[in-house]
Coordinates of C-alpha atoms and ligand atoms in Angstrom, one line a residue:
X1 CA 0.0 0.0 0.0
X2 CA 1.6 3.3 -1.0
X3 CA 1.5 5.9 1.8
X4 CA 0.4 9.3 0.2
X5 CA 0.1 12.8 1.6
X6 CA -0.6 15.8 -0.1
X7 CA 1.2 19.0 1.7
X8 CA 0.4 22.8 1.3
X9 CA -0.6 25.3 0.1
X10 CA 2.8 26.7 -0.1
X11 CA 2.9 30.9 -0.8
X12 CA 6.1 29.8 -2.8
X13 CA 8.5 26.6 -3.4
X14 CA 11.6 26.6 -4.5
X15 CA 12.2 23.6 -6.0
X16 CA 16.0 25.0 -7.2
X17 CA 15.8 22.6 -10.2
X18 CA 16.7 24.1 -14.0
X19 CA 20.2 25.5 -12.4
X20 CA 23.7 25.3 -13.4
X21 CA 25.9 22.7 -10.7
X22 CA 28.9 25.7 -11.8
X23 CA 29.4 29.5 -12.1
X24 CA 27.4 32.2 -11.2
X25 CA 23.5 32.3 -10.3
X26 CA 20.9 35.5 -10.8
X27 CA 17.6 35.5 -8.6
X28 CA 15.5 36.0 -11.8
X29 CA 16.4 32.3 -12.9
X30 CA 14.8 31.1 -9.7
X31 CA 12.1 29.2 -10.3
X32 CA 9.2 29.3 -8.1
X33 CA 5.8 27.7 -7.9
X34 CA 3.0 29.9 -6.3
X35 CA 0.1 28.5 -4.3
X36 CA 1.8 25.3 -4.4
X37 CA 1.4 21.7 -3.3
X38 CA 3.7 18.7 -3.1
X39 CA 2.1 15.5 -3.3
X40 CA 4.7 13.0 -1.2
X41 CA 4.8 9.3 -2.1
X42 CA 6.0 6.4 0.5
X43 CA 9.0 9.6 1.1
X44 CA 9.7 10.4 -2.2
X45 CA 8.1 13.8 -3.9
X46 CA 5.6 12.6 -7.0
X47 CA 4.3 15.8 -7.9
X48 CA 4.3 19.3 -6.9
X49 CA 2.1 21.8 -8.9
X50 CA -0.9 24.3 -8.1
X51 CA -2.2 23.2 -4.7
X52 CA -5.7 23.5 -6.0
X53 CA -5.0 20.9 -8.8
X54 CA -3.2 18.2 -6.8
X55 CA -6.3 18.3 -4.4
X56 CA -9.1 18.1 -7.1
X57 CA -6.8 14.9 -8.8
X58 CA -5.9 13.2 -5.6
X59 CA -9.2 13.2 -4.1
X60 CA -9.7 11.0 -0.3
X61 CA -6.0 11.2 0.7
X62 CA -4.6 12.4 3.9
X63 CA -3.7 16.3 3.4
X64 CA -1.2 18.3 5.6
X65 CA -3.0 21.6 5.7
X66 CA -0.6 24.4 6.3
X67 CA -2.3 27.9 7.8
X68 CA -1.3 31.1 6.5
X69 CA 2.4 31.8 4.8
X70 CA 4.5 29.5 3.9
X71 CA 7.8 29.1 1.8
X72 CA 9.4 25.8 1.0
X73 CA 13.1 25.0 0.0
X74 CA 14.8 21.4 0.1
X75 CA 16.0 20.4 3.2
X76 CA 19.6 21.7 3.7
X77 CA 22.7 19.7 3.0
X78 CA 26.2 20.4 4.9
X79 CA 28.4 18.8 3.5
X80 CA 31.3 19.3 5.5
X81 CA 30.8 19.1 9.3
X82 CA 32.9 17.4 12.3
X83 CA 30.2 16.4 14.6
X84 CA 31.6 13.4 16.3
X85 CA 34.0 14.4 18.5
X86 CA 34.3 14.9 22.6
X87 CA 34.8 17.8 25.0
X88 CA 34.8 21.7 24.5
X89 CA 37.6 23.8 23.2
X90 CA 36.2 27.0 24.5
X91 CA 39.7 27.4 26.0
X92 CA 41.1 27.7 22.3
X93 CA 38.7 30.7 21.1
X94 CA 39.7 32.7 24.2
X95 CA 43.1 32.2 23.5
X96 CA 42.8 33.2 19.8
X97 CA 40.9 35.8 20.4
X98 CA 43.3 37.1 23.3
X99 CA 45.9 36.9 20.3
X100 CA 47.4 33.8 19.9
X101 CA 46.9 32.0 16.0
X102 CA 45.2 28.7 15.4
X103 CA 48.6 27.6 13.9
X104 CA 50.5 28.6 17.6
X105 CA 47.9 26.8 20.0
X106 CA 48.2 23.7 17.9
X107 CA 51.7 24.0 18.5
X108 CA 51.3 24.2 22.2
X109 CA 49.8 20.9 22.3
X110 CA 45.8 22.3 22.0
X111 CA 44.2 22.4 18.9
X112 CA 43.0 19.3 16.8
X113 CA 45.0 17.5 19.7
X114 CA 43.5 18.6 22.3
X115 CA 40.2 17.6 20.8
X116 CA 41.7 14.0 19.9
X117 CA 42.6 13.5 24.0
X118 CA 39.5 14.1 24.2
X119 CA 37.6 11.7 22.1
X120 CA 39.7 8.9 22.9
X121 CA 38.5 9.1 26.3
X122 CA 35.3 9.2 25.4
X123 CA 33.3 5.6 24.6
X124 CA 31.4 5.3 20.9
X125 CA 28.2 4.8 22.6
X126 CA 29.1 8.4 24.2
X127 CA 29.8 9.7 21.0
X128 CA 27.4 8.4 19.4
X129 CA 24.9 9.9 21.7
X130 CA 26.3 13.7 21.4
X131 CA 26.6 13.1 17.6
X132 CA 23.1 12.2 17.4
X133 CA 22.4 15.5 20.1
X134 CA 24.2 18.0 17.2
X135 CA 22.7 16.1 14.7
X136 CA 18.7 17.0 15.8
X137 CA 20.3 20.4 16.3
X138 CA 21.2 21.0 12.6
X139 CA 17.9 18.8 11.5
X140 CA 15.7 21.2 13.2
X141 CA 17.1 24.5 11.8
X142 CA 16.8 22.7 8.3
X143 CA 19.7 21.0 7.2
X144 CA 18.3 17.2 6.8
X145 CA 22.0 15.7 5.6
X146 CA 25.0 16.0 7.2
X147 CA 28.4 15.2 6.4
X148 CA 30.5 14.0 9.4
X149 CA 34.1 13.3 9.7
X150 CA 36.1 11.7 11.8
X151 CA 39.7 12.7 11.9
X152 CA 39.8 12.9 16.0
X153 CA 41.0 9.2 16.8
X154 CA 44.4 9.1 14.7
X155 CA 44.8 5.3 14.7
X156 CA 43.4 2.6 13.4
X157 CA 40.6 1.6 16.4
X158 CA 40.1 5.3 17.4
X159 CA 39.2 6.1 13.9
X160 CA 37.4 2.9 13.6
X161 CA 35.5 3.6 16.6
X162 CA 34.1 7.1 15.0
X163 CA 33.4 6.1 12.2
X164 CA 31.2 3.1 13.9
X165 CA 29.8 5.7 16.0
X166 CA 28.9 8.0 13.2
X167 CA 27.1 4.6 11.4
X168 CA 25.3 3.7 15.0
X169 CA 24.4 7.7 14.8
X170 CA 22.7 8.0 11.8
X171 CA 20.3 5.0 12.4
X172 CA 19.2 7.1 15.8
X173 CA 18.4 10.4 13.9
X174 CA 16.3 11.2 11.3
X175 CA 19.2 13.4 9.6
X176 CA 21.0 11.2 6.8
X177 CA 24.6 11.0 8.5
X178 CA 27.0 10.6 5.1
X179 CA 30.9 9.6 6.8
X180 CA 34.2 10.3 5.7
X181 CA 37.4 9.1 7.4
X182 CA 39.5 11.9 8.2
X183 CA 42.3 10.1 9.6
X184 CA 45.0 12.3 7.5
X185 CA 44.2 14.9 9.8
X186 CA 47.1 15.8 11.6
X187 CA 50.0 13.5 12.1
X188 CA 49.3 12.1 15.7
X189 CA 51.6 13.8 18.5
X190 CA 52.2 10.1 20.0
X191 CA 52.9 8.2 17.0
X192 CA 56.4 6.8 16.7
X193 CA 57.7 7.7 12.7
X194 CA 57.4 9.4 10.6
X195 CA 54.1 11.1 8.7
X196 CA 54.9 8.7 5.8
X197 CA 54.8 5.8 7.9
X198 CA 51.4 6.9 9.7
X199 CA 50.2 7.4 5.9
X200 CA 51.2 3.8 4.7
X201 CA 49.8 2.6 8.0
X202 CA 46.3 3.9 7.5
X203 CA 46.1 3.4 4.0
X204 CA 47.2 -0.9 4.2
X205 CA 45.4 -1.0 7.5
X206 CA 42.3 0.8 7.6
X207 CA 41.0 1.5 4.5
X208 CA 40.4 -1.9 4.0
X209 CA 39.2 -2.1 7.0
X210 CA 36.0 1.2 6.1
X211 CA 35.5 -1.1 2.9
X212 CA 34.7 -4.5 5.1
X213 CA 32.7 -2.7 7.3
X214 CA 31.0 -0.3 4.8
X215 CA 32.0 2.6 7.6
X216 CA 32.5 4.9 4.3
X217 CA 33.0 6.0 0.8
X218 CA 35.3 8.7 1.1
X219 CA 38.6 9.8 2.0
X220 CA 39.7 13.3 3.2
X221 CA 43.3 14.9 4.0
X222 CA 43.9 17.9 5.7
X223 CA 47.0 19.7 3.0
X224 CA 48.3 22.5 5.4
X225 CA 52.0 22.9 7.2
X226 CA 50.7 21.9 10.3
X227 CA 49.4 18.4 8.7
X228 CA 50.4 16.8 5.6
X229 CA 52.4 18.1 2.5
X230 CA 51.7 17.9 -0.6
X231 CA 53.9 15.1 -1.1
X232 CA 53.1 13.3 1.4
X233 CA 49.7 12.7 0.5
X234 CA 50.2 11.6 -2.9
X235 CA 50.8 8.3 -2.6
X236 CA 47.7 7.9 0.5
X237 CA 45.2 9.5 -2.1
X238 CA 46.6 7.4 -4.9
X239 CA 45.8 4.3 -2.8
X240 CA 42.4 5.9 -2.1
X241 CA 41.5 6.2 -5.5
X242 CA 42.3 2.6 -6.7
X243 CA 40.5 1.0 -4.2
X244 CA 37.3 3.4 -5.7
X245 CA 37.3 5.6 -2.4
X246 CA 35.9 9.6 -3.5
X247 CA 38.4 12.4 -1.9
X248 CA 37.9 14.9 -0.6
X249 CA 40.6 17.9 0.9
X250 CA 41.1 20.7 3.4
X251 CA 42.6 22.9 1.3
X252 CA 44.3 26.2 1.3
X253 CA 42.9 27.3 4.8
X254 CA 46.0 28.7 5.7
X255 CA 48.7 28.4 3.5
X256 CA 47.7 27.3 -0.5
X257 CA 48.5 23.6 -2.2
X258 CA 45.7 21.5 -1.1
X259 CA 43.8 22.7 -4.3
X260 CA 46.5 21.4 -6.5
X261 CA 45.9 18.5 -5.3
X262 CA 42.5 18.0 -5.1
X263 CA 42.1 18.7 -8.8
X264 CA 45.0 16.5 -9.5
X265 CA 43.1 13.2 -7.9
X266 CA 40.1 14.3 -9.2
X267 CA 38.8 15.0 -5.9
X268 CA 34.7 15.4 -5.5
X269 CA 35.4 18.7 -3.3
X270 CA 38.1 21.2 -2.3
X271 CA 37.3 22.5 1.2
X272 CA 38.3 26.1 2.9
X273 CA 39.8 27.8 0.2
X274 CA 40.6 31.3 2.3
X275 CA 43.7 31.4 1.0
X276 CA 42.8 30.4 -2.5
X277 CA 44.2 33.1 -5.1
X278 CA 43.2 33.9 -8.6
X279 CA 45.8 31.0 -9.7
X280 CA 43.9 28.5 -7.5
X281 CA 40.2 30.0 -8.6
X282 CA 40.8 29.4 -11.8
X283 CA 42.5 25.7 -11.8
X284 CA 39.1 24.8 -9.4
X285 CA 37.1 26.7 -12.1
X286 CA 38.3 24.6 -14.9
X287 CA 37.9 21.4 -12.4
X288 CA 34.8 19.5 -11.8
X289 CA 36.0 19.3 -7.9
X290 CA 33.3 21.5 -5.9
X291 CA 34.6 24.5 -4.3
X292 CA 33.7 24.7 -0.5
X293 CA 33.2 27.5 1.7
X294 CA 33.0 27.3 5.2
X295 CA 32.0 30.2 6.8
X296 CA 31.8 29.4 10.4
X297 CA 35.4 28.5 10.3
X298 CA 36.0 32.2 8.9
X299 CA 33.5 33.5 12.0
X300 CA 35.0 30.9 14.6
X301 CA 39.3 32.2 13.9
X302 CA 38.2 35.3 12.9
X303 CA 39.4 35.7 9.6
X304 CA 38.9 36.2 5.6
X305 CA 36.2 34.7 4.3
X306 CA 36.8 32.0 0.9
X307 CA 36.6 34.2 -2.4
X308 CA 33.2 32.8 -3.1
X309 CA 32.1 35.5 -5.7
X310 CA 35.9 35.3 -7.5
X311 CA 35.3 31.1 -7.5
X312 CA 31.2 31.9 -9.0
X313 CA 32.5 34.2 -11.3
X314 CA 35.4 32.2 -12.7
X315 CA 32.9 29.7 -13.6
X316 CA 33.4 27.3 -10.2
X317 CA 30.5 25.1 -8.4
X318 CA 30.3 26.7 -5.3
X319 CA 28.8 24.8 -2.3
X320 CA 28.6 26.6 1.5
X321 CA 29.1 24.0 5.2
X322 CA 29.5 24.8 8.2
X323 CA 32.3 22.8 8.7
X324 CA 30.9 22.7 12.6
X325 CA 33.6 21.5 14.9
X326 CA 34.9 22.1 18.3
X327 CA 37.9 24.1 17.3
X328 CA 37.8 26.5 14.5
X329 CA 33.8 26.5 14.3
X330 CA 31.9 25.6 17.1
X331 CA 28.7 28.0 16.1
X332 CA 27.5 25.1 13.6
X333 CA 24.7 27.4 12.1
X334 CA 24.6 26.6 8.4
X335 CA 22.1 29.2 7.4
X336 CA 23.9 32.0 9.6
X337 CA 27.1 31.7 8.0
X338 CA 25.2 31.3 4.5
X339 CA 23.7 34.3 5.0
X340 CA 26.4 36.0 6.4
X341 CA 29.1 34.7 3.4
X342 CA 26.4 36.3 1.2
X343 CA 26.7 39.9 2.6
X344 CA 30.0 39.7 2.7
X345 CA 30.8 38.5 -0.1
X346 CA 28.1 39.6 -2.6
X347 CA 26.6 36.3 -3.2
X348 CA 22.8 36.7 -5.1
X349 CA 20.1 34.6 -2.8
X350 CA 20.3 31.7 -5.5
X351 CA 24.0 30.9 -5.1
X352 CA 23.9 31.2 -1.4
X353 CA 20.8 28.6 -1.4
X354 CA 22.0 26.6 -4.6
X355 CA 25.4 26.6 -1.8
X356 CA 23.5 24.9 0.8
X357 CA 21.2 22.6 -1.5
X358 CA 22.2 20.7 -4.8
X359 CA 25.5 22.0 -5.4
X360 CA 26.3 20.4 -1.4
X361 CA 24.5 17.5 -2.5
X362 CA 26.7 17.3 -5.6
X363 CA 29.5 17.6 -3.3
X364 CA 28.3 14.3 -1.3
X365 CA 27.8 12.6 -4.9
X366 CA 23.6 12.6 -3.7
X367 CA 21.7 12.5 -6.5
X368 CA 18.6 12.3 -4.8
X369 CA 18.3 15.3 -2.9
X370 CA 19.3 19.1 -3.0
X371 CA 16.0 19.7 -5.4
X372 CA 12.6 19.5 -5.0
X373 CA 11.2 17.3 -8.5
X374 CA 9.2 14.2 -9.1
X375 CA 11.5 11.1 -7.7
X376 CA 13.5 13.1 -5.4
X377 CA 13.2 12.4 -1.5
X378 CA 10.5 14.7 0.6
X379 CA 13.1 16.6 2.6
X380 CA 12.1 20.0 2.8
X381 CA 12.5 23.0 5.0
X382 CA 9.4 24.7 5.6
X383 CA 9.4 28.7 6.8
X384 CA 6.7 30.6 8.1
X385 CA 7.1 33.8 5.6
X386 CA 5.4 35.1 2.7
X387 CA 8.5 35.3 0.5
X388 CA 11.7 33.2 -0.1
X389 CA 13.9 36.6 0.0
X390 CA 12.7 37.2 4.0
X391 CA 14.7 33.9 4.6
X392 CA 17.9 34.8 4.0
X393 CA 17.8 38.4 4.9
X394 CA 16.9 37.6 8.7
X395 CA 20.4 35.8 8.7
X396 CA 19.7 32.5 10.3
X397 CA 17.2 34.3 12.9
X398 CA 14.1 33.1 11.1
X399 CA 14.5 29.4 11.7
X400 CA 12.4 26.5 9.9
X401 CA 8.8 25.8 11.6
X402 CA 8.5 22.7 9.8
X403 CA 11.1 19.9 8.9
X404 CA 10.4 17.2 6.6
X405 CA 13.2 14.1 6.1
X406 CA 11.5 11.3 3.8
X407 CA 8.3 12.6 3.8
X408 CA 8.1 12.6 7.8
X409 CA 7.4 15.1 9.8
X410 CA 10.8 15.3 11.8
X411 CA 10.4 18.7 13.1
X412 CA 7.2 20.5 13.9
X413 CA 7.4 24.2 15.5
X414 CA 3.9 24.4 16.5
Ligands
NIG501 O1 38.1 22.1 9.0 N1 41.3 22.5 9.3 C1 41.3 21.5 9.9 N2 40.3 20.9 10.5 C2 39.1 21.5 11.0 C3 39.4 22.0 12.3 C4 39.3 21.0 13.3 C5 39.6 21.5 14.7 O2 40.1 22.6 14.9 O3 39.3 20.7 15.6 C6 38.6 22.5 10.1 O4 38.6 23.7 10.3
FE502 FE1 36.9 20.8 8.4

């Protein structure tokens, strides 16, 4: 028996469908359906149209009746988030912001470090519950995928115990949880050798290891003086790509190189890009490797934001996270920093929501979701407004009222 619902009316829907995945986007190409209705299918959207007209061909089936203004996006995607992890670094932001640079506190021993102390304390069941805890959080202010790393265990069973937790996670919220091992994070302060040797080590042991276990499809590195080179990596994503992982990369955050890189293993996304100069735009440009911003990372250090409207205009797919982690962004607000990398950096509404919906879903290699059309899955982010444009401009402050994941209701304001 299919399980039908008809939902609406809807002032306006964005279903962000007819789009480019690259380059720059101008409201006016928007498309928009007024008075609308969806009509949701065992989870999965089967039409959406004039509100009236679904009603009068679907007659006798349940109807979600929505009272007075409402505007309808997809449900958000983040695709770059480090949820699973243990503790507070609150210690770190007062330090930076008392003077000291990320780069210097991670030499003291805090940092990613301090973070990593932390989490192997903790047990996966503990981290699984606070992943699940940040994971409602983001749901219920819209964003209905997440991606999560992990990246704060640095060897093999630490990093096999987030990633389990992450898996054990996403079967406990109703936010689709997509992993990525992050174990090229930083080379660990207690391991004996060299960062080649950790490198080899992670790549023979444990990537094997995510494939047995189907703990993930994709590998990330973190390119940066403070974690791997260049060089070093090369042979770890090589490995990656024959055994059919996707890669991903932190990339020029502080110094530049990591993009390089990523568009030289044909990575899915280059993440951070702060640093990123006209040299770098345009290799990404020319590149199908999505170009990431992460705001909140640029909010929680305190500096430049990634050249988003340089990337848009060179002709780059531009996608926006909020890269929430303890240390360099613990506000994990993905439509905040949206709006806020939009006034800053001149973004039009339909890249900054294009950044947080299909082009993040390209990023993920989802090609179910990002867009509201006929096949795709019912998640949706509902707001209680008259107009799409009110969304955005209240800079995160007018949150969601309504949440759907699947064609559930997995959030409900009133
Ligand atoms: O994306 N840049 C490296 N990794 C994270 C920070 C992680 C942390 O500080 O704990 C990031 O900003
Ligand atoms: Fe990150």
């Amino acid at each position: 028996m299919n399980k039908k619902i008809l939902l609406g009316p809807f002032k306006q829907i964005l279903p962000m469908t007819g789009l480019s995945l690259k380059g720059a986007l101008v409201d006016s190409a928007l498309p928009i359906y007024e008075d609308a209705g969806i009509l949701i299918t065992d989870g999965i959207i089967s039409a959406l149209g004039t509100f009236n007209e679904l009603l009068h061909q679907n007659k006798g089936i349940e109807i979600f009746h929505l009272e007075g203004d409402h505007v309808a996006l997809p449900g958000f995607v983040d695709s770059h988030t480090h949820i699973c992890f243990a503790g507070s670094r609150a210690k770190d932001y007062a330090l930076r912001n008392a003077g000291k640079t990320y780069l210097e506190i991670a030499k003291a021993g805090g940092g990613i470090w301090d973070t990593v102390t932390q989490t192997r304390k903790a047990s996966q069941s503990e981290l699984v519950k606070h992943t699940v805890k940040l994971a409602n959080r983001h749901l219920k202010n819209g964003t209905t995928t997440l991606e999560v790393k992990s990246g704060y265990g640095l060897t093999l069973d630490e990093e096999l115990k987030i990633l389990r937790a992450i898996k054990e996670a996403d079967v406990n919220t109703s936010a689709d949880l997509i992993p990525t091992c992050l174990a090229a994070h930083m080379l660990p302060r207690d391991f004996e050798g060299s960062a080649t040797d950790y490198l080899e080590g992670i790549s023979t042991l444990l990537f094997p290891r995510l494939k047995e276990e189907k703990l993930t499809r994709r590998i990330d590195a973190f390119i940066e003086e403070s974690a791997f080179s260049k060089a070093q990596i090369a042979p770890y994503f090589q490995k990656a790509r024959e055994m059919g992982f996707d890669i991903t990369v932190h990339a020029d955050q502080f110094t530049s190189g990591g993009s390089e890189v990523a568009v030289a293993y044909g990575a899915v996304s280059a993440d951070h890009l702060e640093v990123s100069t006209q040299k770098e735009i345009e290799m990404l440009a020319k590149s199908d490797v999505i170009a990431t911003a992460l705001p909140g990372a640029s909010l929680g250090l305190g500096c430049g934001f990634t050249p988003a409207r340089h990337l848009l205009d060179a002709g780059a797919a531009l996608a926006i996270a909020s890269d929430h982690n303890p240390g360099s962004a613990p506000m994990g607000d993905l439509l905040t920093q949206a709006s806020i990398l939009g006034a800053f950096e001149k973004l039009s509404n339909a890249e900054v929501l294009a950044g947080i919906t299909f082009r993040a879903a390209a990023a993920l290699r989802l090609a179910d979701r990002g867009q509201l059309q006929v096949g795709y899955l019912a998640d949706l982010s509902i707001f209680h407004t008259n107009h799409y444009n009110e969304i955005l401009y209240n800079q995160g402050n007018l949150k969601p009222c309504m949440v759907w994941k699947k064609g559930e209701l997995a959030f409900n304001k009133n």
